[in-house]
Amino acid sequence: MSTKSPLSDRSGWASGGAISELMAQAIANPDCLSLAAGFVDPATLPVDLVKQAAAEVLAAPDARDLLQYGTPAGAGRLRAAVLELFAMLEGVPTEELAETRGLTAGRVLLTNGSQQFLSLVCQALLNPGDVCLVAGPTYFVMLGTIAGVGGRAVRVETDDDGMTPAGLEAALDHFQTVGELPRVKLLYLVPDFENPSGVVLADRRRSELLDILDRRDPDGRIRVLEDAAYRELGFDGTIGASLWGRDRSDRVIYSGTFSKSFSPGLRIGFGLAPVELMQPLIDRKGNEDFGSAHFNQHLLARVLESDRYEAHVADVRRSYRRKRDALLAGLSEHLGDLPGVSWREPAGGLYVWANLPEGVSTGFDSPLAEAAQRDGVMYVPGELCYAPESVDPASGESRPRPTNHMRLSYGVLDVGLLREAAARLGRAVRSVL
Ligand SMILES: Cc1ncc(COP(=O)(O)O)c(C=O)c1O
């Protein structure tokens, strides 16, 4: 018998199984074309911009400071630049944000990608057994993050316009009826070009969801975590109006990232949090890493202070639109005639959500997964993106996770390979229908 101490409860909660399985598949099948990886387009990664910015910041008199530790909350220079960018996205001058909402650079927390911010928020707000309401489907890594702190992710009815107001009401009703409403602490939403569904939360619904919370939870106890990871990646350049901008109860926590618009390798994300949450979040961040890479923060600040960032994001949008078109054309060509097979055309972001006939499973152990492996193509089984628990608006009951969907990403492959991947996927799907 082992004499070593057993692992903590927390270690058992952090499942991480899905990601490990996908990575293992990718390594075991190097010739596979991956529509699974949510990586950004290698061709758009800004090598020249980064070289130039690195040379500029290293030539500055304070260059040595940049190679020193920073602070847990992040470099003031980048916090200020992020605030400017956010104000631009909101269409409101920074002075007005300060006056009307008390938003200053002091409320910007810089993190190692936005994933760390999401994790810090879950750690700061969720006790084991607390509930985070999520869309169905939602960003599957977040499901692991919630589970990792012992939280319960519960999915709320969702359609082509995002989470439904009736679904949110039904979920709140359910928890009230079972006497667990106080356990509902968080509502997590990815309003723009959601990973994995590509859905945009309809403008009207953004207000309706907040109105429901304001009516049923006037004190703002239930927080909203708005994950704006893909906000800048709308193909027509339109920037959606944030939930944050409509928040009347100081309940919305905003999460942003430079991974999708610039470079995930720099690992820079950020959060905007209500005043009372800032210090708890900074304290947690300090315990984890004393602060994100200081040099990278100055490098990115330099890019944001120039006009190079906007031009780069415009290029990224053009590239993703071309790639989306290539994948959609391939899907139409190779799966378009199959009854019960459909997909949603995303207007931004990195993902196409595909539906197969009910009863055709896409899971890791399914005949389709086997056929896809044989034909040399990978996808993310849609099942992973559904929280295990749900509240059905009609019955109030929990429904099993749907198993007949897949997430297809056009991030990594080039246009030619996207068409080839669609052809392979078409062969695999045909073989199991
Ligand atoms: C919806 C969503 N949020 C957050 C992240 C985290 O990304 P990062 O940590 O690189 O900012 C991702 C990454 O794919 C994502 O899709």
CSV table of C-alpha atoms and ligand atoms in Angstrom, one decimal:
chain,number,residue,atom,x,y,z
A,1,MET,CA,0.0,0.0,0.0
A,2,SER,CA,1.3,3.5,-0.9
A,3,THR,CA,2.4,5.6,2.1
A,4,LYS,CA,2.2,8.8,0.1
A,5,SER,CA,-0.5,11.3,1.0
A,6,PRO,CA,-3.6,11.0,-1.2
A,7,LEU,CA,-4.2,13.7,-3.8
A,8,SER,CA,-6.4,16.7,-2.7
A,9,ASP,CA,-10.1,16.6,-3.5
A,10,ARG,CA,-9.4,19.5,-5.9
A,11,SER,CA,-7.1,17.2,-8.0
A,12,GLY,CA,-10.0,14.9,-8.5
A,13,TRP,CA,-12.3,17.6,-9.7
A,14,ALA,CA,-9.9,18.8,-12.4
A,15,SER,CA,-10.8,16.4,-15.1
A,16,GLY,CA,-9.0,17.7,-18.2
A,17,GLY,CA,-9.9,14.4,-20.0
A,18,ALA,CA,-11.2,15.9,-23.2
A,19,ILE,CA,-8.2,18.0,-24.0
A,20,SER,CA,-5.8,15.1,-23.2
A,21,GLU,CA,-7.8,12.8,-25.4
A,22,LEU,CA,-7.7,15.3,-28.3
A,23,MET,CA,-4.0,15.9,-27.9
A,24,ALA,CA,-3.3,12.2,-27.7
A,25,GLN,CA,-5.3,11.7,-30.9
A,26,ALA,CA,-3.4,14.4,-32.7
A,27,ILE,CA,0.0,13.0,-31.7
A,28,ALA,CA,-1.0,9.4,-32.6
A,29,ASN,CA,-2.2,10.5,-36.1
A,30,PRO,CA,0.3,13.0,-37.4
A,31,ASP,CA,-1.1,12.8,-41.0
A,32,CYS,CA,-4.6,13.6,-39.8
A,33,LEU,CA,-6.0,17.0,-41.0
A,34,SER,CA,-7.2,18.7,-37.9
A,35,LEU,CA,-10.5,20.5,-37.8
A,36,ALA,CA,-10.3,20.0,-34.1
A,37,ALA,CA,-7.6,22.4,-32.9
A,38,GLY,CA,-8.9,25.8,-31.9
A,39,PHE,CA,-5.5,27.3,-32.8
A,40,VAL,CA,-5.2,30.5,-34.7
A,41,ASP,CA,-4.1,30.7,-38.4
A,42,PRO,CA,-0.2,30.3,-38.4
A,43,ALA,CA,-0.1,32.5,-41.6
A,44,THR,CA,-1.5,35.5,-39.7
A,45,LEU,CA,0.9,35.3,-36.7
A,46,PRO,CA,2.5,38.8,-36.6
A,47,VAL,CA,6.2,37.9,-36.7
A,48,ASP,CA,7.3,41.2,-38.3
A,49,LEU,CA,5.2,43.3,-35.9
A,50,VAL,CA,6.6,41.5,-32.9
A,51,LYS,CA,10.2,41.8,-34.2
A,52,GLN,CA,9.7,45.5,-34.7
A,53,ALA,CA,8.0,46.1,-31.3
A,54,ALA,CA,10.6,44.0,-29.5
A,55,ALA,CA,13.4,46.1,-31.1
A,56,GLU,CA,11.7,49.3,-30.2
A,57,VAL,CA,11.0,48.4,-26.5
A,58,LEU,CA,14.5,47.1,-26.1
A,59,ALA,CA,16.0,50.3,-27.5
A,60,ALA,CA,14.2,52.4,-24.9
A,61,PRO,CA,16.1,53.7,-21.9
A,62,ASP,CA,14.0,51.6,-19.5
A,63,ALA,CA,14.7,48.3,-21.4
A,64,ARG,CA,16.3,46.6,-18.3
A,65,ASP,CA,13.1,47.2,-16.3
A,66,LEU,CA,11.1,45.2,-18.8
A,67,LEU,CA,13.3,42.1,-18.1
A,68,GLN,CA,12.6,42.5,-14.4
A,69,TYR,CA,9.6,41.1,-12.5
A,70,GLY,CA,6.4,43.1,-13.0
A,71,THR,CA,3.4,43.3,-10.7
A,72,PRO,CA,0.5,40.8,-10.3
A,73,ALA,CA,-2.0,43.2,-11.8
A,74,GLY,CA,0.2,43.9,-14.8
A,75,ALA,CA,2.2,46.8,-16.3
A,76,GLY,CA,0.5,50.1,-16.1
A,77,ARG,CA,1.4,50.9,-19.7
A,78,LEU,CA,-0.5,47.9,-21.0
A,79,ARG,CA,-3.4,48.3,-18.6
A,80,ALA,CA,-3.9,51.9,-20.0
A,81,ALA,CA,-3.6,50.7,-23.6
A,82,VAL,CA,-6.1,47.9,-23.0
A,83,LEU,CA,-8.5,50.5,-21.4
A,84,GLU,CA,-8.1,52.6,-24.6
A,85,LEU,CA,-8.9,49.7,-26.8
A,86,PHE,CA,-11.9,48.6,-24.7
A,87,ALA,CA,-13.2,52.2,-24.9
A,88,MET,CA,-12.8,52.1,-28.6
A,89,LEU,CA,-14.8,48.8,-28.8
A,90,GLU,CA,-17.5,50.3,-26.6
A,91,GLY,CA,-17.6,53.5,-28.7
A,92,VAL,CA,-17.3,55.6,-25.5
A,93,PRO,CA,-14.3,57.9,-24.5
A,94,THR,CA,-12.2,56.7,-21.6
A,95,GLU,CA,-13.1,59.8,-19.6
A,96,GLU,CA,-16.8,58.9,-19.9
A,97,LEU,CA,-16.1,55.3,-18.8
A,98,ALA,CA,-14.4,56.7,-15.7
A,99,GLU,CA,-17.1,59.2,-15.0
A,100,THR,CA,-20.2,57.0,-15.6
A,101,ARG,CA,-18.9,53.6,-14.6
A,102,GLY,CA,-15.8,54.2,-12.5
A,103,LEU,CA,-13.7,52.2,-15.0
A,104,THR,CA,-10.1,53.2,-14.9
A,105,ALA,CA,-6.9,51.3,-15.7
A,106,GLY,CA,-6.9,50.2,-12.0
A,107,ARG,CA,-9.7,47.9,-12.9
A,108,VAL,CA,-7.9,46.1,-15.7
A,109,LEU,CA,-6.2,42.9,-14.6
A,110,LEU,CA,-3.7,41.4,-17.1
A,111,THR,CA,-3.5,37.6,-17.1
A,112,ASN,CA,-1.8,34.7,-18.9
A,113,GLY,CA,-4.4,34.5,-21.6
A,114,SER,CA,-8.0,35.0,-20.8
A,115,GLN,CA,-8.1,31.4,-19.7
A,116,GLN,CA,-6.3,32.4,-16.5
A,117,PHE,CA,-8.8,35.2,-15.9
A,118,LEU,CA,-11.7,32.8,-16.3
A,119,SER,CA,-10.0,30.4,-13.9
A,120,LEU,CA,-9.3,33.2,-11.3
A,121,VAL,CA,-12.9,34.3,-11.5
A,122,CYS,CA,-14.1,30.8,-10.8
A,123,GLN,CA,-11.7,30.5,-7.9
A,124,ALA,CA,-12.8,33.8,-6.5
A,125,LEU,CA,-16.6,33.2,-6.8
A,126,LEU,CA,-17.4,29.5,-6.7
A,127,ASN,CA,-17.4,27.3,-3.6
A,128,PRO,CA,-17.7,23.5,-4.2
A,129,GLY,CA,-21.3,22.8,-5.2
A,130,ASP,CA,-22.0,26.3,-6.4
A,131,VAL,CA,-23.7,26.7,-9.8
A,132,CYS,CA,-22.5,28.4,-13.0
A,133,LEU,CA,-25.2,28.6,-15.7
A,134,VAL,CA,-23.9,28.2,-19.2
A,135,ALA,CA,-25.2,28.0,-22.8
A,136,GLY,CA,-25.6,24.6,-24.4
A,137,PRO,CA,-23.2,24.2,-26.1
A,138,THR,CA,-20.4,26.3,-24.6
A,139,TYR,CA,-16.6,26.6,-24.5
A,140,PHE,CA,-15.6,23.2,-23.3
A,141,VAL,CA,-12.4,24.2,-21.5
A,142,MET,CA,-14.6,26.4,-19.2
A,143,LEU,CA,-16.6,23.4,-18.2
A,144,GLY,CA,-13.3,21.9,-16.9
A,145,THR,CA,-12.4,25.1,-15.2
A,146,ILE,CA,-15.8,25.2,-13.4
A,147,ALA,CA,-15.5,21.5,-12.4
A,148,GLY,CA,-11.9,22.2,-11.3
A,149,VAL,CA,-13.0,24.4,-8.4
A,150,GLY,CA,-15.8,21.9,-7.5
A,151,GLY,CA,-18.5,24.0,-9.3
A,152,ARG,CA,-21.6,22.7,-11.1
A,153,ALA,CA,-22.0,23.8,-14.7
A,154,VAL,CA,-25.6,23.7,-15.6
A,155,ARG,CA,-26.7,24.3,-19.2
A,156,VAL,CA,-29.6,26.6,-20.1
A,157,GLU,CA,-31.7,26.3,-23.2
A,158,THR,CA,-29.9,27.8,-26.2
A,159,ASP,CA,-31.0,28.3,-29.8
A,160,ASP,CA,-29.6,30.0,-33.0
A,161,ASP,CA,-29.7,33.4,-31.2
A,162,GLY,CA,-27.9,32.2,-28.1
A,163,MET,CA,-29.2,31.5,-24.6
A,164,THR,CA,-33.0,32.0,-24.4
A,165,PRO,CA,-34.6,34.3,-21.8
A,166,ALA,CA,-37.2,31.5,-21.2
A,167,GLY,CA,-34.4,29.1,-20.5
A,168,LEU,CA,-32.7,31.4,-18.0
A,169,GLU,CA,-36.1,32.0,-16.2
A,170,ALA,CA,-36.6,28.2,-16.1
A,171,ALA,CA,-33.2,27.6,-14.7
A,172,LEU,CA,-33.7,30.2,-12.0
A,173,ASP,CA,-37.2,28.8,-11.3
A,174,HIS,CA,-35.8,25.3,-10.9
A,175,PHE,CA,-33.1,26.4,-8.4
A,176,GLN,CA,-35.6,28.4,-6.5
A,177,THR,CA,-38.0,25.4,-6.3
A,178,VAL,CA,-35.3,23.1,-5.0
A,179,GLY,CA,-34.2,25.8,-2.5
A,180,GLU,CA,-30.8,26.2,-4.2
A,181,LEU,CA,-31.0,29.6,-5.7
A,182,PRO,CA,-28.3,31.0,-3.4
A,183,ARG,CA,-26.0,28.5,-4.9
A,184,VAL,CA,-26.3,30.1,-8.4
A,185,LYS,CA,-23.3,32.4,-8.4
A,186,LEU,CA,-22.4,32.9,-12.1
A,187,LEU,CA,-23.8,33.1,-15.6
A,188,TYR,CA,-21.1,32.5,-18.2
A,189,LEU,CA,-21.7,33.8,-21.7
A,190,VAL,CA,-19.6,34.0,-24.9
A,191,PRO,CA,-21.8,36.5,-26.8
A,192,ASP,CA,-19.8,37.0,-30.0
A,193,PHE,CA,-19.2,34.1,-32.4
A,194,GLU,CA,-19.2,31.6,-29.6
A,195,ASN,CA,-16.8,28.8,-29.4
A,196,PRO,CA,-18.0,26.2,-30.4
A,197,SER,CA,-21.3,27.2,-32.0
A,198,GLY,CA,-20.4,30.4,-33.9
A,199,VAL,CA,-23.6,31.8,-32.5
A,200,VAL,CA,-23.9,35.5,-31.7
A,201,LEU,CA,-26.1,36.3,-28.7
A,202,ALA,CA,-28.9,38.4,-30.3
A,203,ASP,CA,-28.7,42.1,-29.3
A,204,ARG,CA,-32.2,42.0,-27.8
A,205,ARG,CA,-31.4,39.0,-25.8
A,206,ARG,CA,-28.3,40.6,-24.3
A,207,SER,CA,-30.7,43.2,-22.6
A,208,GLU,CA,-33.3,40.6,-21.8
A,209,LEU,CA,-31.0,38.3,-20.0
A,210,LEU,CA,-29.7,41.2,-17.9
A,211,ASP,CA,-33.2,42.4,-17.3
A,212,ILE,CA,-34.2,39.0,-16.0
A,213,LEU,CA,-31.3,39.0,-13.6
A,214,ASP,CA,-32.1,42.6,-12.4
A,215,ARG,CA,-35.7,41.6,-11.7
A,216,ARG,CA,-34.9,38.3,-9.9
A,217,ASP,CA,-31.6,39.3,-8.3
A,218,PRO,CA,-31.7,43.0,-7.8
A,219,ASP,CA,-28.7,43.0,-5.5
A,220,GLY,CA,-26.4,41.8,-8.3
A,221,ARG,CA,-25.4,38.7,-6.3
A,222,ILE,CA,-25.4,36.5,-9.5
A,223,ARG,CA,-22.5,37.7,-11.6
A,224,VAL,CA,-22.3,37.5,-15.3
A,225,LEU,CA,-19.0,36.5,-16.8
A,226,GLU,CA,-18.9,37.9,-20.4
A,227,ASP,CA,-16.2,36.1,-22.4
A,228,ALA,CA,-15.5,38.4,-25.4
A,229,ALA,CA,-12.7,36.2,-26.8
A,230,TYR,CA,-13.9,36.6,-30.4
A,231,ARG,CA,-15.5,40.0,-30.2
A,232,GLU,CA,-13.1,41.6,-32.7
A,233,LEU,CA,-13.4,38.8,-35.2
A,234,GLY,CA,-16.6,39.6,-36.9
A,235,PHE,CA,-16.0,39.3,-40.6
A,236,ASP,CA,-17.7,42.5,-41.5
A,237,GLY,CA,-15.8,44.4,-38.8
A,238,THR,CA,-18.9,45.1,-36.7
A,239,ILE,CA,-18.3,45.1,-33.0
A,240,GLY,CA,-21.2,43.8,-30.9
A,241,ALA,CA,-22.5,45.9,-28.0
A,242,SER,CA,-21.3,44.3,-24.9
A,243,LEU,CA,-23.3,43.0,-21.9
A,244,TRP,CA,-20.8,45.1,-19.8
A,245,GLY,CA,-22.0,48.3,-21.5
A,246,ARG,CA,-25.7,47.5,-20.5
A,247,ASP,CA,-25.0,46.4,-17.0
A,248,ARG,CA,-26.9,48.4,-14.4
A,249,SER,CA,-26.1,46.3,-11.4
A,250,ASP,CA,-22.3,46.1,-11.6
A,251,ARG,CA,-22.7,42.4,-12.1
A,252,VAL,CA,-20.8,41.9,-15.4
A,253,ILE,CA,-17.2,40.8,-15.4
A,254,TYR,CA,-15.6,41.2,-18.8
A,255,SER,CA,-12.9,38.9,-20.1
A,256,GLY,CA,-10.8,39.7,-23.2
A,257,THR,CA,-7.8,38.3,-25.0
A,258,PHE,CA,-5.1,39.1,-27.5
A,259,SER,CA,-4.8,35.4,-28.4
A,260,LYS,CA,-7.3,35.4,-31.3
A,261,SER,CA,-6.7,38.8,-32.7
A,262,PHE,CA,-2.9,38.9,-32.3
A,263,SER,CA,-0.9,36.0,-30.9
A,264,PRO,CA,-1.7,33.3,-28.4
A,265,GLY,CA,2.0,32.7,-27.8
A,266,LEU,CA,2.3,36.0,-26.0
A,267,ARG,CA,-0.3,34.7,-23.5
A,268,ILE,CA,-1.9,38.0,-22.8
A,269,GLY,CA,-5.5,38.3,-21.8
A,270,PHE,CA,-7.3,40.7,-19.5
A,271,GLY,CA,-10.3,41.1,-17.3
A,272,LEU,CA,-12.4,44.1,-16.1
A,273,ALA,CA,-14.0,43.4,-12.8
A,274,PRO,CA,-16.2,45.3,-10.3
A,275,VAL,CA,-14.1,47.2,-7.7
A,276,GLU,CA,-14.7,44.7,-4.9
A,277,LEU,CA,-13.5,41.8,-6.9
A,278,MET,CA,-10.2,43.4,-8.1
A,279,GLN,CA,-8.2,42.7,-4.9
A,280,PRO,CA,-9.3,39.1,-4.4
A,281,LEU,CA,-8.4,38.4,-8.1
A,282,ILE,CA,-5.1,40.2,-7.8
A,283,ASP,CA,-4.3,38.2,-4.6
A,284,ARG,CA,-5.0,34.9,-6.4
A,285,LYS,CA,-3.0,35.9,-9.4
A,286,GLY,CA,-0.1,36.8,-7.1
A,287,ASN,CA,-0.2,33.4,-5.5
A,288,GLU,CA,-0.1,31.7,-8.9
A,289,ASP,CA,2.6,33.6,-10.8
A,290,PHE,CA,3.4,37.1,-9.3
A,291,GLY,CA,2.2,38.5,-12.7
A,292,SER,CA,2.3,37.6,-16.4
A,293,ALA,CA,5.4,38.0,-18.5
A,294,HIS,CA,6.4,41.6,-18.1
A,295,PHE,CA,8.4,41.9,-21.3
A,296,ASN,CA,5.5,40.6,-23.4
A,297,GLN,CA,3.2,43.1,-21.8
A,298,HIS,CA,5.4,46.0,-22.9
A,299,LEU,CA,5.8,44.6,-26.3
A,300,LEU,CA,2.1,44.4,-26.8
A,301,ALA,CA,1.6,47.8,-25.3
A,302,ARG,CA,3.9,49.2,-28.0
A,303,VAL,CA,1.9,47.5,-30.7
A,304,LEU,CA,-1.4,48.9,-29.3
A,305,GLU,CA,0.0,52.4,-28.9
A,306,SER,CA,0.8,52.4,-32.7
A,307,ASP,CA,-1.8,52.1,-35.4
A,308,ARG,CA,-0.4,48.6,-36.3
A,309,TYR,CA,-2.8,46.6,-34.2
A,310,GLU,CA,-6.0,47.7,-36.0
A,311,ALA,CA,-4.5,47.0,-39.4
A,312,HIS,CA,-3.4,43.6,-38.2
A,313,VAL,CA,-6.8,42.6,-36.9
A,314,ALA,CA,-8.4,43.7,-40.2
A,315,ASP,CA,-6.0,41.2,-42.0
A,316,VAL,CA,-6.9,38.5,-39.5
A,317,ARG,CA,-10.6,39.0,-40.2
A,318,ARG,CA,-10.0,38.8,-44.0
A,319,SER,CA,-8.0,35.6,-43.6
A,320,TYR,CA,-10.7,33.9,-41.4
A,321,ARG,CA,-13.4,34.9,-43.8
A,322,ARG,CA,-11.6,33.3,-46.7
A,323,LYS,CA,-11.0,30.1,-44.7
A,324,ARG,CA,-14.6,30.0,-43.4
A,325,ASP,CA,-15.7,30.2,-47.0
A,326,ALA,CA,-13.4,27.4,-48.1
A,327,LEU,CA,-14.6,25.1,-45.3
A,328,LEU,CA,-18.3,25.9,-46.0
A,329,ALA,CA,-17.7,25.3,-49.7
A,330,GLY,CA,-16.1,21.9,-49.0
A,331,LEU,CA,-18.9,20.9,-46.6
A,332,SER,CA,-21.5,21.8,-49.2
A,333,GLU,CA,-19.7,19.8,-51.9
A,334,HIS,CA,-19.1,16.7,-49.8
A,335,LEU,CA,-21.9,16.6,-47.2
A,336,GLY,CA,-24.5,18.9,-48.8
A,337,ASP,CA,-26.7,16.1,-50.2
A,338,LEU,CA,-26.9,14.1,-46.9
A,339,PRO,CA,-30.3,14.2,-45.2
A,340,GLY,CA,-30.2,15.3,-41.6
A,341,VAL,CA,-26.7,16.8,-42.0
A,342,SER,CA,-26.5,20.6,-41.6
A,343,TRP,CA,-24.3,23.3,-40.2
A,344,ARG,CA,-24.4,26.9,-39.2
A,345,GLU,CA,-22.6,29.6,-41.2
A,346,PRO,CA,-20.6,31.7,-38.7
A,347,ALA,CA,-20.4,35.5,-39.3
A,348,GLY,CA,-17.1,35.6,-37.4
A,349,GLY,CA,-14.7,33.7,-35.1
A,350,LEU,CA,-13.1,30.3,-35.9
A,351,TYR,CA,-15.8,27.6,-35.7
A,352,VAL,CA,-18.5,25.8,-37.7
A,353,TRP,CA,-21.0,23.8,-35.7
A,354,ALA,CA,-22.3,20.8,-37.6
A,355,ASN,CA,-25.4,18.7,-36.9
A,356,LEU,CA,-25.8,15.0,-37.8
A,357,PRO,CA,-29.0,13.1,-37.7
A,358,GLU,CA,-30.2,12.2,-34.2
A,359,GLY,CA,-28.9,8.9,-33.2
A,360,VAL,CA,-25.6,9.3,-35.1
A,361,SER,CA,-23.0,9.8,-32.4
A,362,THR,CA,-19.8,11.8,-32.9
A,363,GLY,CA,-18.2,10.8,-29.5
A,364,PHE,CA,-14.6,9.5,-29.1
A,365,ASP,CA,-15.8,5.9,-29.1
A,366,SER,CA,-18.3,6.2,-32.0
A,367,PRO,CA,-18.1,4.5,-35.4
A,368,LEU,CA,-17.8,8.0,-36.9
A,369,ALA,CA,-14.7,8.8,-34.8
A,370,GLU,CA,-13.2,5.6,-36.0
A,371,ALA,CA,-14.1,6.3,-39.6
A,372,ALA,CA,-12.7,9.9,-39.3
A,373,GLN,CA,-9.4,8.6,-37.9
A,374,ARG,CA,-9.2,6.1,-40.8
A,375,ASP,CA,-9.9,8.8,-43.3
A,376,GLY,CA,-7.4,11.2,-41.7
A,377,VAL,CA,-9.5,14.0,-40.3
A,378,MET,CA,-10.2,15.2,-36.7
A,379,TYR,CA,-13.1,17.2,-35.2
A,380,VAL,CA,-14.2,18.0,-31.7
A,381,PRO,CA,-17.1,15.8,-30.6
A,382,GLY,CA,-20.0,18.2,-29.8
A,383,GLU,CA,-20.8,16.3,-26.6
A,384,LEU,CA,-17.8,17.7,-24.9
A,385,CYS,CA,-19.3,21.2,-25.2
A,386,TYR,CA,-22.4,20.4,-23.2
A,387,ALA,CA,-22.5,20.7,-19.4
A,388,PRO,CA,-23.7,17.3,-18.1
A,389,GLU,CA,-26.6,18.9,-16.1
A,390,SER,CA,-29.4,21.0,-17.7
A,391,VAL,CA,-32.8,22.5,-16.9
A,392,ASP,CA,-35.3,21.8,-19.6
A,393,PRO,CA,-37.7,24.8,-19.8
A,394,ALA,CA,-40.8,22.6,-20.4
A,395,SER,CA,-40.2,20.0,-17.8
A,396,GLY,CA,-37.6,21.5,-15.5
A,397,GLU,CA,-35.8,18.2,-15.8
A,398,SER,CA,-32.2,17.6,-16.7
A,399,ARG,CA,-31.8,16.2,-20.3
A,400,PRO,CA,-28.9,14.0,-21.5
A,401,ARG,CA,-26.2,15.7,-23.5
A,402,PRO,CA,-26.8,15.7,-27.3
A,403,THR,CA,-24.3,13.5,-29.0
A,404,ASN,CA,-24.8,14.2,-32.7
A,405,HIS,CA,-22.9,17.4,-33.2
A,406,MET,CA,-19.3,18.4,-34.0
A,407,ARG,CA,-17.2,21.5,-33.8
A,408,LEU,CA,-15.1,22.1,-36.9
A,409,SER,CA,-12.4,24.8,-36.7
A,410,TYR,CA,-10.9,26.5,-39.8
A,411,GLY,CA,-8.2,28.1,-37.8
A,412,VAL,CA,-5.1,26.0,-38.6
A,413,LEU,CA,-5.4,24.5,-42.1
A,414,ASP,CA,-4.9,26.5,-45.2
A,415,VAL,CA,-7.6,26.9,-47.8
A,416,GLY,CA,-6.6,23.9,-49.9
A,417,LEU,CA,-6.3,21.6,-46.9
A,418,LEU,CA,-9.7,22.8,-45.5
A,419,ARG,CA,-11.3,21.5,-48.7
A,420,GLU,CA,-9.4,18.2,-48.4
A,421,ALA,CA,-10.5,17.9,-44.8
A,422,ALA,CA,-14.1,18.5,-45.8
A,423,ALA,CA,-13.8,15.7,-48.4
A,424,ARG,CA,-12.4,13.3,-45.8
A,425,LEU,CA,-15.1,14.2,-43.4
A,426,GLY,CA,-17.7,13.6,-46.1
A,427,ARG,CA,-16.3,10.1,-46.7
A,428,ALA,CA,-16.3,9.4,-43.0
A,429,VAL,CA,-19.9,10.6,-42.4
A,430,ARG,CA,-21.2,8.8,-45.5
A,431,SER,CA,-19.7,5.5,-44.2
A,432,VAL,CA,-21.7,5.6,-41.0
A,433,LEU,CA,-25.0,7.0,-42.2
B,1,LIG,C1,-14.3,31.3,-25.6
B,1,LIG,C2,-12.9,31.2,-25.2
B,1,LIG,N1,-12.5,31.9,-24.1
B,1,LIG,C3,-11.3,31.9,-23.7
B,1,LIG,C4,-10.3,31.2,-24.4
B,1,LIG,C5,-8.9,31.3,-23.8
B,1,LIG,O1,-7.9,31.7,-24.7
B,1,LIG,P1,-6.6,32.5,-24.2
B,1,LIG,O2,-6.3,31.9,-22.8
B,1,LIG,O3,-5.6,32.1,-25.2
B,1,LIG,O4,-7.0,33.9,-24.1
B,1,LIG,C6,-10.6,30.5,-25.6
B,1,LIG,C7,-9.6,29.8,-26.3
B,1,LIG,O5,-9.8,29.1,-27.2
B,1,LIG,C8,-11.9,30.6,-26.0
B,1,LIG,O6,-12.3,29.9,-27.1
